[in-house]
Every structure is written in structure tokens, then in C-alpha cells.
Amino acid sequence: MLFEQITTGGCQSYLLACPDTRAAILIDPELSQIDRTVGLAGQMGVHVRYVLDTHTHADHFSASRELGELLHAPVVMNRLSPAPYAQMRLDDGDMLIVGNLRLRAMHTPGHTRDSMCLVGSDRVFTGDTLLIGGTGRTDLPSGDPEALFDSLFGKLLTLPTDTLVYPAHDYKGRSSSTIGAEIAENPRLQKTDRAEFVAMMQQLDLAAPTHLTEALRTNMNGGKTVAQLLSEAAARVPFIALEELAARIGGNAGEFVVLDVREKDAFDAGHVPGALHLPRGQLELRVNSMLCDPTVKIVTCCEFGKISTLAAATLRDLGFVRSSALDGGMTAWREAGYPLEG
């Protein structure tokens, strides 16, 4: 087996392939690692046949939809997954054939309703059902401590004790464990009585994941993250450096326009001299009356350079093809000591 583990903070993704056929599967890919993952597949000389998520992630952003489209591979999830972009849905016991590799789906609800593990010949990819020294939490949407108890003690922990365990998360730098080691040492698995296990899970009182709402929104529905929107906008617009804008202040206003897209209070507190004010929320409705020449050079600015990037991309969509954004925004402008008006 060809095997690579891709670590992103506490997230763990996996690329495994058949050495004979070079067919591969990606498991739990993370959004920020798309280029790295594609590059790794190319370096290994493998063809990704499947992109699989073990469950609907609530604490990070899945790259499955994007990688599935990029690599022309179906996205695989449990049949109960709410994700509309999942093209292959597995029942408990279904098997994926990846070259000469056989991987069996084991439905293990508890952390989420759609959680599943993927069982190979010598290893199991446990998602968030079983972690090294822990288990997935059950207090997030569709979590169920009773179901997790059954999934662990009735299914997952009945695998051979030497089975390697590869979870979707580990925050202590560990790469793998075994079923036997977890049975012996995992503190949560010492609660073998159902009622005691359920009570323990209900009393964990864990903080909500940082990106809970955004992760669920994007992973469940196939939407885009804010970072994706900004990245896509940034790829479509040029930027103006602070010193370049400072050098152009006072030039021909008819050929060069600075458009401040912040709210009124922020604009009044200090803006680039000569800038026009058009809040981002009113951009589409008022831009035609404020800017009559679609050939004019426009530089959008906001506080940090993010909203202005989205605004510049929108202006280009509207036909203002010479729109650009101020690199760093007004925060960088002030810190650099450039003049303010207001």
C-alpha cells in the first residue's frame, strides 16, 4: 500500500493507493491543503478514484467537493450525509475497491448521525468516532452518546487488537494507534457500562468549535467559506500598493477614483483625501449614479483590504473593468503615515 498522512494543525487527512494499479483514495481532505494534496498525488504518480469524508465535519472545512471536481472523482459519504454534492453514498458493510485494495464502510453513528469508519486489511480510518486517547464529542448537531456507545463497543472495538487506528484529528502530534492500545489506555473507553459512558459524554462541557456555524454551513450544503470567496475575488482583481496610491492623490479625478466602501462612521473618521464614499451594501444600487464612466480607474478601499477586494470583484462583474483594491486597506494606510481627510 502507498500511504501518506497529511497533517493540518489538528486535522488528519489520508492518501492511500494500490502500488500495482496506482489507483488511490483521499480520506477527509482539508480545504487549505488542496494544492498540497494534488501535488502529493502527482508526486506519488497515483490517480485518485474516490474522495471520501468519514462524516459531516463541524470543526474544519472539507475539501471533498472541490477535490472531487478537480480530480474528476466521486465524493463518497455515508448514505445519511446531508451533503448534496456526495455522489456515492455508502450503507453499512458496503465496500470500495481501489485497485487491489478493499475498504469496507462501517456505519458508526454517535459523533454525528452520518459517521462511518473505513476498514482496510490492517487499519481503520475512524473519523471522529474514535480518537487517540479519546472519542468524538456527541453534543453537536446529530450527536448521540447512546449511539456512540453502540458504535464503539458493539462494532469498532471488535476489530482485531492489532488493527491500526488513523483518526481524523489529533492535537498532540500522534500519527496512529491500535485498537488494542485504545481499549487498554483510552480513558473514555474504560467506561464500559452504557449508563456511565452516556453520563460521561453528557458532562464533558466542551467549548464549541471555532468555525462551527461556517463549517456546518459549507460542509452540509456545499456552500463556500468566507476565505474561499475572498480568495476567488483576489484572483480576479489587481491591487494597488500604498505608495502608488499616495503618489496618485491629487491627479486627474476624472481618470482615477478612490472608492471607500466602509460604513459612514468609519469614512468620516478618516479617509484617503478625495475619496468617494459608497458603502459596500449599497454598491450595486448606487454605483451607476456615482460613476458614469465604466472606463475609469477605480481603487476600492476598506479597513483591512478584504471587503474592498470583494467590492472590486463586484465592480468588474458590473463592467467597471479597471477596478482594483488597495493592498492592506486603511489600517495599513494609517500605519504608514499617509495623509487622511475627514
XYZ file of N, CA and C in Angstrom, residues 25-240:
648
model
N -7.337 6.693 -3.037
C -8.490 7.293 -2.377
C -7.988 8.349 -1.407
N -8.704 9.464 -1.352
C -8.425 10.531 -0.393
C -9.460 10.458 0.719
N -9.008 10.521 1.964
C -9.917 10.422 3.102
C -9.826 11.695 3.940
N -10.953 12.328 4.171
C -11.074 13.530 4.999
C -10.117 14.654 4.593
N -10.093 15.047 3.316
C -9.197 16.126 2.888
C -9.633 17.471 3.462
N -8.639 18.325 3.726
C -8.879 19.622 4.357
C -8.721 20.737 3.329
N -9.590 21.742 3.405
C -9.719 22.741 2.354
C -8.433 23.516 2.088
N -7.689 23.839 3.136
C -6.492 24.659 2.939
C -5.340 23.893 2.299
N -5.496 22.571 2.151
C -4.412 21.746 1.630
C -4.681 21.216 0.218
N -5.555 21.881 -0.534
C -5.902 21.382 -1.862
C -4.670 21.285 -2.763
N -3.916 22.352 -2.870
C -2.747 22.334 -3.760
C -1.732 21.294 -3.301
N -1.508 21.229 -2.001
C -0.565 20.241 -1.460
C -1.024 18.819 -1.766
N -2.315 18.573 -1.617
C -2.849 17.226 -1.839
C -2.737 16.824 -3.307
N -3.100 17.749 -4.199
C -2.987 17.453 -5.632
C -1.525 17.227 -6.010
N -0.652 18.048 -5.464
C 0.773 17.884 -5.747
C 1.315 16.567 -5.241
N 0.854 16.150 -4.064
C 1.302 14.885 -3.487
C 0.846 13.700 -4.339
N -0.395 13.761 -4.823
C -0.890 12.690 -5.692
C -0.055 12.608 -6.963
N 0.292 13.768 -7.508
C 1.131 13.782 -8.709
C 2.524 13.254 -8.429
N 3.074 13.632 -7.290
C 4.404 13.164 -6.911
C 4.433 11.651 -6.727
N 3.345 11.102 -6.186
C 3.257 9.660 -5.977
C 2.920 8.918 -7.266
N 2.462 9.645 -8.276
C 2.088 9.015 -9.528
C 0.831 8.179 -9.429
N -0.170 8.694 -8.653
C -1.406 7.935 -8.464
C -2.594 8.699 -9.048
N -3.641 7.959 -9.338
C -4.884 8.532 -9.859
C -5.958 8.378 -8.787
N -6.466 9.510 -8.284
C -7.468 9.470 -7.221
C -8.808 9.052 -7.806
N -9.301 7.909 -7.335
C -10.572 7.369 -7.819
C -11.754 7.788 -6.958
N -11.502 8.030 -5.644
C -12.564 8.416 -4.722
C -12.049 9.492 -3.766
N -12.953 10.405 -3.381
C -12.683 11.380 -2.322
C -13.747 11.163 -1.257
N -13.328 10.799 -0.054
C -14.274 10.351 0.970
C -14.184 11.190 2.232
N -15.345 11.554 2.768
C -15.445 12.152 4.096
C -16.072 11.135 5.034
N -15.446 10.952 6.200
C -15.977 9.983 7.157
C -17.245 10.477 7.842
N -17.479 11.787 7.803
C -18.692 12.341 8.408
C -18.792 13.815 8.023
N -19.870 14.463 8.424
C -20.020 15.898 8.224
C -19.210 16.620 9.284
N -18.119 17.227 8.881
C -17.216 17.876 9.825
C -17.822 19.184 10.333
N -17.630 19.431 11.631
C -18.134 20.665 12.242
C -17.009 21.568 12.724
N -15.763 21.116 12.599
C -14.652 21.879 13.169
C -13.601 22.266 12.144
N -13.781 21.874 10.901
C -12.889 22.347 9.841
C -13.619 22.217 8.502
N -12.990 22.721 7.462
C -13.649 22.780 6.159
C -13.163 21.649 5.263
N -14.111 20.866 4.798
C -13.790 19.752 3.914
C -13.437 20.240 2.523
N -12.479 19.576 1.906
C -12.096 19.878 0.528
C -12.694 18.877 -0.450
N -13.596 18.037 0.009
C -14.091 16.949 -0.837
C -14.764 17.446 -2.111
N -15.647 18.429 -1.980
C -16.363 18.895 -3.175
C -15.382 19.460 -4.198
N -14.462 20.310 -3.745
C -13.511 20.937 -4.659
C -12.574 19.907 -5.278
N -12.067 18.985 -4.469
C -11.142 17.980 -4.997
C -11.859 16.989 -5.905
N -13.117 16.678 -5.574
C -13.875 15.795 -6.448
C -14.014 16.382 -7.845
N -14.314 17.693 -7.894
C -14.442 18.357 -9.192
C -13.096 18.452 -9.897
N -12.072 18.785 -9.139
C -10.744 18.991 -9.718
C -10.149 17.696 -10.253
N -10.365 16.604 -9.518
C -9.761 15.320 -9.869
C -10.716 14.398 -10.625
N -11.937 14.888 -10.886
C -12.954 14.089 -11.591
C -13.189 12.754 -10.867
N -13.336 12.859 -9.545
C -13.563 11.677 -8.709
C -14.848 11.870 -7.908
N -15.653 10.833 -7.741
C -16.882 10.981 -6.962
C -16.593 11.231 -5.484
N -17.427 12.072 -4.876
C -17.356 12.295 -3.433
C -18.177 11.213 -2.749
N -17.562 10.556 -1.782
C -18.183 9.421 -1.114
C -18.475 9.783 0.340
N -19.719 9.509 0.787
C -20.086 9.721 2.178
C -21.093 8.653 2.582
N -21.426 8.631 3.853
C -22.460 7.724 4.325
C -23.806 8.100 3.716
N -24.690 7.156 3.625
C -25.986 7.416 2.973
C -26.822 8.453 3.729
N -26.525 8.691 5.011
C -27.281 9.666 5.789
C -26.677 11.067 5.738
N -25.621 11.241 4.988
C -24.996 12.554 4.894
C -25.953 13.561 4.259
N -26.019 14.779 4.804
C -26.884 15.796 4.199
C -26.240 16.497 3.006
N -24.953 16.259 2.749
C -24.234 16.990 1.704
C -24.822 16.706 0.326
N -25.286 17.723 -0.390
C -25.883 17.497 -1.709
C -24.866 17.107 -2.770
N -23.580 17.353 -2.502
C -22.551 17.067 -3.501
C -21.989 15.647 -3.394
N -22.439 14.870 -2.409
C -21.991 13.474 -2.299
C -22.594 12.663 -3.439
N -21.743 12.083 -4.270
C -22.216 11.369 -5.458
C -22.345 9.867 -5.233
N -21.653 9.354 -4.224
C -21.776 7.943 -3.875
C -22.031 7.860 -2.377
N -23.109 7.185 -2.000
C -23.493 7.088 -0.593
C -23.427 5.625 -0.169
N -22.720 5.380 0.932
C -22.455 4.013 1.358
C -23.366 3.592 2.502
N -23.828 2.355 2.433
C -24.512 1.702 3.544
C -23.484 0.959 4.381
N -23.883 0.594 5.582
C -23.035 -0.209 6.444
C -22.678 -1.516 5.736
N -21.387 -1.813 5.645
C -20.931 -3.044 5.003
C -20.563 -2.907 3.542
N -20.923 -1.782 2.914
C -20.519 -1.572 1.520
C -18.997 -1.497 1.419
N -18.479 -1.904 0.272
C -17.030 -1.939 0.091
C -16.618 -1.116 -1.116
N -15.541 -0.381 -0.958
C -14.918 0.324 -2.071
C -13.706 -0.477 -2.531
N -13.583 -0.644 -3.833
C -12.418 -1.323 -4.403
C -11.535 -0.262 -5.046
N -10.327 -0.142 -4.551
C -9.363 0.842 -5.038
C -8.152 0.066 -5.537
N -8.141 -0.235 -6.827
C -7.109 -1.127 -7.347
C -7.249 -2.488 -6.695
N -6.205 -2.932 -6.006
C -6.257 -4.204 -5.279
C -6.584 -4.020 -3.802
N -6.907 -2.798 -3.394
C -7.274 -2.538 -2.004
C -8.778 -2.701 -1.826
N -9.155 -3.250 -0.686
C -10.565 -3.376 -0.315
C -10.797 -2.596 0.968
N -11.759 -1.672 0.937
C -12.064 -0.835 2.094
C -13.548 -0.938 2.396
N -13.864 -1.375 3.611
C -15.256 -1.630 3.994
C -15.784 -0.496 4.862
N -16.991 -0.018 4.521
C -17.632 1.037 5.297
C -18.297 0.445 6.529
N -18.036 1.041 7.678
C -18.672 0.643 8.927
C -19.417 1.857 9.468
N -20.740 1.813 9.437
C -21.529 2.932 9.933
C -21.394 3.001 11.448
N -20.888 4.148 11.950
C -20.634 4.291 13.384
C -21.223 5.604 13.890
N -22.545 5.728 13.916
C -23.155 6.979 14.374
C -22.839 7.248 15.841
N -22.957 8.497 16.210
C -22.698 8.896 17.591
C -22.117 10.290 17.630
N -20.938 10.449 17.038
C -20.382 11.803 16.904
C -21.297 12.609 15.991
N -21.665 12.039 14.873
C -22.720 12.560 14.007
C -23.549 11.377 13.524
N -24.714 11.684 13.016
C -25.608 10.634 12.520
C -25.010 9.907 11.323
N -24.190 10.611 10.532
C -23.656 10.029 9.302
C -22.217 9.535 9.444
N -21.720 9.417 10.674
C -20.333 8.991 10.862
C -20.130 7.558 10.381
N -19.008 7.334 9.717
C -18.624 5.979 9.345
C -17.108 5.847 9.433
N -16.666 4.627 9.648
C -15.250 4.304 9.616
C -14.976 3.507 8.348
N -13.729 3.519 7.922
C -13.342 2.796 6.715
C -12.299 1.761 7.113
N -12.644 0.485 6.954
C -11.819 -0.616 7.444
C -11.038 -1.245 6.301
N -9.697 -1.233 6.433
C -8.825 -1.887 5.464
C -8.284 -3.192 6.020
N -7.293 -3.750 5.359
C -6.767 -5.052 5.764
C -6.049 -5.004 7.098
N -5.354 -3.906 7.387
C -4.587 -3.820 8.626
C -4.846 -2.543 9.396
N -5.778 -1.715 8.924
C -6.005 -0.416 9.554
C -7.445 0.023 9.395
N -7.829 0.987 10.235
C -9.168 1.552 10.162
C -9.053 3.068 10.286
N -9.778 3.753 9.409
C -9.833 5.209 9.432
C -11.111 5.579 10.184
N -10.930 6.132 11.372
C -12.039 6.219 12.327
C -12.756 7.561 12.331
N -12.345 8.505 11.486
C -13.001 9.805 11.521
C -12.914 10.397 12.909
N -14.054 10.865 13.433
C -14.095 11.370 14.809
C -14.796 10.393 15.747
N -15.062 9.184 15.271
C -15.701 8.205 16.149
C -14.745 7.799 17.266
N -13.534 7.421 16.898
C -12.509 7.047 17.876
C -11.266 7.869 17.605
N -10.805 8.584 18.627
C -9.587 9.364 18.544
C -8.507 8.683 19.381
N -7.288 9.123 19.244
C -6.213 8.567 20.069
C -6.362 9.140 21.475
N -6.706 8.286 22.410
C -6.915 8.726 23.783
C -8.234 9.430 24.015
N -9.168 9.320 23.084
C -10.453 9.993 23.242
C -11.473 9.462 22.261
N -12.588 10.136 22.191
C -13.644 9.814 21.224
C -14.190 11.127 20.681
N -14.976 11.040 19.645
C -15.646 12.229 19.158
C -16.675 12.706 20.162
N -16.909 14.008 20.200
C -17.919 14.570 21.083
C -19.307 14.243 20.546
N -20.310 14.345 21.405
C -21.674 14.000 20.985
C -22.666 15.131 21.225
N -22.151 16.333 21.499
C -23.031 17.449 21.841
C -23.275 18.401 20.680
N -22.793 18.064 19.494
C -23.016 18.892 18.319
C -24.208 18.338 17.527
N -24.680 19.063 16.510
C -25.858 18.604 15.761
C -25.760 17.151 15.305
N -26.780 16.379 15.580
C -26.985 14.956 15.276
C -26.111 14.033 16.120
N -25.401 14.566 17.125
C -24.637 13.713 18.026
C -25.545 12.932 18.968
N -25.085 11.749 19.408
C -25.906 10.877 20.248
C -24.985 9.965 21.053
N -24.847 10.180 22.371
C -23.939 9.336 23.166
C -24.353 7.874 23.225
N -25.644 7.600 23.180
C -26.106 6.201 23.176
C -25.639 5.509 21.895
N -25.804 6.181 20.777
C -25.368 5.602 19.503
C -23.861 5.437 19.470
N -23.110 6.387 20.040
C -21.651 6.281 20.061
C -21.214 5.073 20.883
N -21.859 4.832 21.994
C -21.535 3.656 22.806
C -21.702 2.383 21.984
N -22.819 2.263 21.269
C -23.052 1.070 20.450
C -22.033 0.962 19.319
N -21.695 2.090 18.705
C -20.742 2.072 17.598
C -19.356 1.634 18.062
N -18.967 2.102 19.247
C -17.648 1.759 19.766
C -17.602 0.318 20.269
N -18.421 0.017 21.242
C -18.326 -1.282 21.924
C -18.987 -2.415 21.141
N -19.947 -2.079 20.291
C -20.613 -3.123 19.526
C -20.013 -3.369 18.157
N -19.191 -2.433 17.680
C -18.652 -2.549 16.321
C -17.148 -2.331 16.258
N -16.745 -1.082 16.439
C -15.361 -0.694 16.148
C -14.352 -1.442 17.000
N -14.624 -1.583 18.289
C -13.663 -2.199 19.199
C -13.637 -3.724 19.095
N -14.496 -4.295 18.233
C -14.444 -5.741 17.999
C -13.462 -6.108 16.895
N -12.862 -5.105 16.252
C -11.826 -5.383 15.254
C -10.607 -5.999 15.950
N -9.760 -6.703 15.213
C -8.550 -7.277 15.815
C -7.745 -6.213 16.556
N -7.170 -6.581 17.682
C -6.493 -5.600 18.534
C -5.265 -4.978 17.870
N -4.685 -5.638 16.874
C -3.516 -5.063 16.218
C -3.878 -4.157 15.036
N -5.180 -3.931 14.834
C -5.617 -3.033 13.764
C -5.134 -1.613 14.045
N -4.488 -1.009 13.071
C -4.006 0.364 13.220
C -5.178 1.341 13.170
N -5.133 2.351 14.016
C -6.191 3.361 14.112
C -5.659 4.691 13.586
N -6.340 5.208 12.556
C -5.989 6.513 11.992
C -7.210 7.426 12.093
N -7.224 8.354 13.037
C -8.383 9.240 13.228
C -8.315 10.479 12.336
N -9.403 11.239 12.322
C -9.445 12.472 11.535
C -8.831 13.651 12.280
N -8.543 13.455 13.570
C -7.963 14.541 14.361
C -6.981 13.991 15.387
N -5.933 14.751 15.626
C -5.084 14.545 16.798
C -4.321 15.842 17.035
N -4.396 16.336 18.262
C -3.809 17.639 18.579
C -2.506 17.517 19.377
N -1.971 16.317 19.469
C -0.750 16.117 20.251
C 0.386 15.536 19.415
N 0.271 15.621 18.097
C 1.350 15.188 17.231
C 1.467 13.690 17.037
N 0.450 12.934 17.422
C 0.491 11.483 17.253
C -0.107 11.111 15.897
N 0.446 10.105 15.261
C 0.000 9.752 13.911
C -0.986 8.587 13.893
N -0.847 7.652 14.817
C -1.728 6.485 14.796
C -1.694 5.779 16.145
N -2.592 4.831 16.299
C -2.636 3.983 17.483
C -3.077 2.601 17.013
N -3.516 1.761 17.933
C -4.109 0.473 17.581
C -5.389 0.286 18.387
N -6.224 -0.605 17.923
C -7.449 -0.908 18.667
C -7.095 -1.411 20.068
N -6.093 -2.278 20.163
C -5.707 -2.822 21.470
C -5.212 -1.743 22.417
N -4.403 -0.828 21.912
C -3.891 0.252 22.760
C -5.012 1.151 23.243
N -5.994 1.414 22.388
C -7.107 2.265 22.793
C -7.983 1.563 23.823
N -8.231 0.287 23.644
C -9.020 -0.453 24.629
C -8.342 -0.405 25.989
N -7.018 -0.520 26.003
C -6.270 -0.583 27.253
C -6.049 0.785 27.890
N -5.869 1.836 27.060
C -5.368 3.099 27.600
C -6.295 4.293 27.419
N -7.250 4.220 26.514
C -8.128 5.363 26.258
C -9.073 5.548 27.450
N -8.982 6.680 28.155
C -9.790 6.845 29.366
C -11.297 6.784 29.117
N -11.753 7.230 27.980
C -13.195 7.189 27.734
C -13.685 5.765 27.508
N -12.814 4.897 27.048
C -13.222 3.520 26.791
C -13.208 2.660 28.044
N -12.769 3.228 29.160
C -12.826 2.478 30.415
C -14.244 2.462 30.985
N -15.083 3.345 30.473
C -16.497 3.371 30.883
C -17.260 2.377 30.017
N -17.197 1.124 30.386
C -17.820 0.067 29.582
C -19.295 -0.137 29.900
N -19.780 0.503 30.940
C -21.210 0.461 31.247
C -21.905 1.563 30.452
N -22.998 1.211 29.773
C -23.673 2.162 28.901
C -24.059 3.441 29.641
N -24.712 3.310 30.789
C -25.186 4.487 31.517
C -24.019 5.367 31.959
N -22.931 4.761 32.410
C -21.766 5.538 32.839
C -21.117 6.252 31.648
N -21.037 5.562 30.518
C -20.457 6.169 29.318
C -21.298 7.359 28.867
N -22.613 7.182 28.801
C -23.500 8.259 28.362
C -23.406 9.450 29.308
N -23.396 9.186 30.620
C -23.285 10.268 31.597
C -21.965 11.032 31.428
N -20.891 10.290 31.195
C -19.594 10.931 30.982
C -19.645 11.851 29.771
N -20.194 11.375 28.658
C -20.238 12.182 27.447
C -21.116 13.416 27.622
N -22.180 13.280 28.394
C -23.092 14.403 28.601
C -22.519 15.460 29.531
N -21.495 15.116 30.291
C -20.922 16.037 31.265
C -19.578 16.624 30.827
N -19.198 16.432 29.563
C -17.885 16.912 29.113
C -17.790 18.430 29.091
N -18.867 19.123 28.764
C -18.905 20.586 28.781
C -17.765 21.192 27.955
N -17.709 20.808 26.684
C -16.643 21.275 25.794
C -17.025 22.582 25.116
N -16.033 23.401 24.820
C -16.279 24.636 24.081
C -16.658 24.306 22.648
N -17.493 25.153 22.046
C -17.897 24.932 20.655
C -16.702 25.157 19.730
N -16.602 24.391 18.646
C -15.525 24.612 17.675
C -15.538 26.034 17.147
N -14.368 26.555 16.832
C -14.233 27.943 16.393
C -15.078 28.251 15.175
N -15.110 27.342 14.214
C -15.794 27.607 12.945
C -17.088 26.791 12.824
N -17.749 26.524 13.943
C -18.892 25.601 13.935
C -19.938 25.957 12.882
N -20.490 27.159 12.939
C -21.577 27.527 12.027
C -21.117 27.519 10.577
N -19.951 28.098 10.311
C -19.465 28.169 8.939
C -19.118 26.787 8.399
N -18.511 25.954 9.253
C -18.147 24.603 8.817
C -19.385 23.784 8.506
N -20.388 23.847 9.364
C -21.613 23.093 9.105
C -22.315 23.624 7.857
N -22.345 24.934 7.715
C -22.991 25.520 6.540
C -22.337 25.062 5.248
N -21.021 25.078 5.209
C -20.331 24.726 3.977
C -20.282 23.218 3.765
N -20.002 22.453 4.826
C -19.865 21.003 4.670
C -21.204 20.304 4.453
N -22.272 20.840 5.042
C -23.580 20.209 4.884
C -24.237 20.579 3.555
N -23.997 21.792 3.088
C -24.769 22.289 1.959
C -23.943 22.570 0.712
N -22.630 22.400 0.804
C -21.801 22.643 -0.360
C -21.578 24.107 -0.649
N -21.793 24.964 0.361
C -21.560 26.392 0.184
C -20.083 26.722 0.229
N -19.778 28.022 0.133
C -18.395 28.467 0.145
C -18.064 29.132 1.469
N -16.815 28.997 1.884
C -16.351 29.690 3.074
C -16.050 31.138 2.716
N -15.970 31.974 3.753
C -15.598 33.369 3.529
C -14.202 33.439 2.921
N -13.305 32.589 3.402
C -11.940 32.574 2.863
C -11.935 32.221 1.381
N -12.803 31.304 0.972
C -12.893 30.961 -0.447
C -13.382 32.143 -1.276
N -14.401 32.826 -0.778
C -14.917 33.985 -1.506
C -13.834 35.044 -1.675
N -13.076 35.288 -0.609
C -12.003 36.279 -0.678
C -10.903 35.833 -1.632
N -10.569 34.545 -1.581
C -9.522 34.026 -2.456
C -9.929 34.118 -3.919
N -11.177 33.775 -4.203
C -11.659 33.845 -5.581
C -11.700 35.286 -6.080
N -12.106 36.206 -5.202
C -12.138 37.614 -5.591
C -10.728 38.139 -5.823
N -9.807 37.777 -4.928
C -8.422 38.246 -5.037
C -7.756 37.746 -6.313
N -8.205 36.582 -6.799
C -7.617 36.034 -8.024
C -8.108 36.763 -9.272
N -9.124 37.594 -9.116
C -9.741 38.254 -10.269
C -9.448 39.746 -10.343
N -8.825 40.303 -9.305
C -8.597 41.754 -9.311
C -7.125 42.054 -9.034
N -6.605 43.137 -9.623
C -5.266 43.590 -9.258
C -5.325 44.452 -8.004
N -4.181 44.708 -7.419
C -4.109 45.529 -6.213
C -3.209 46.733 -6.458
N -3.435 47.766 -5.667
C -2.616 48.977 -5.712
C -1.843 49.075 -4.396
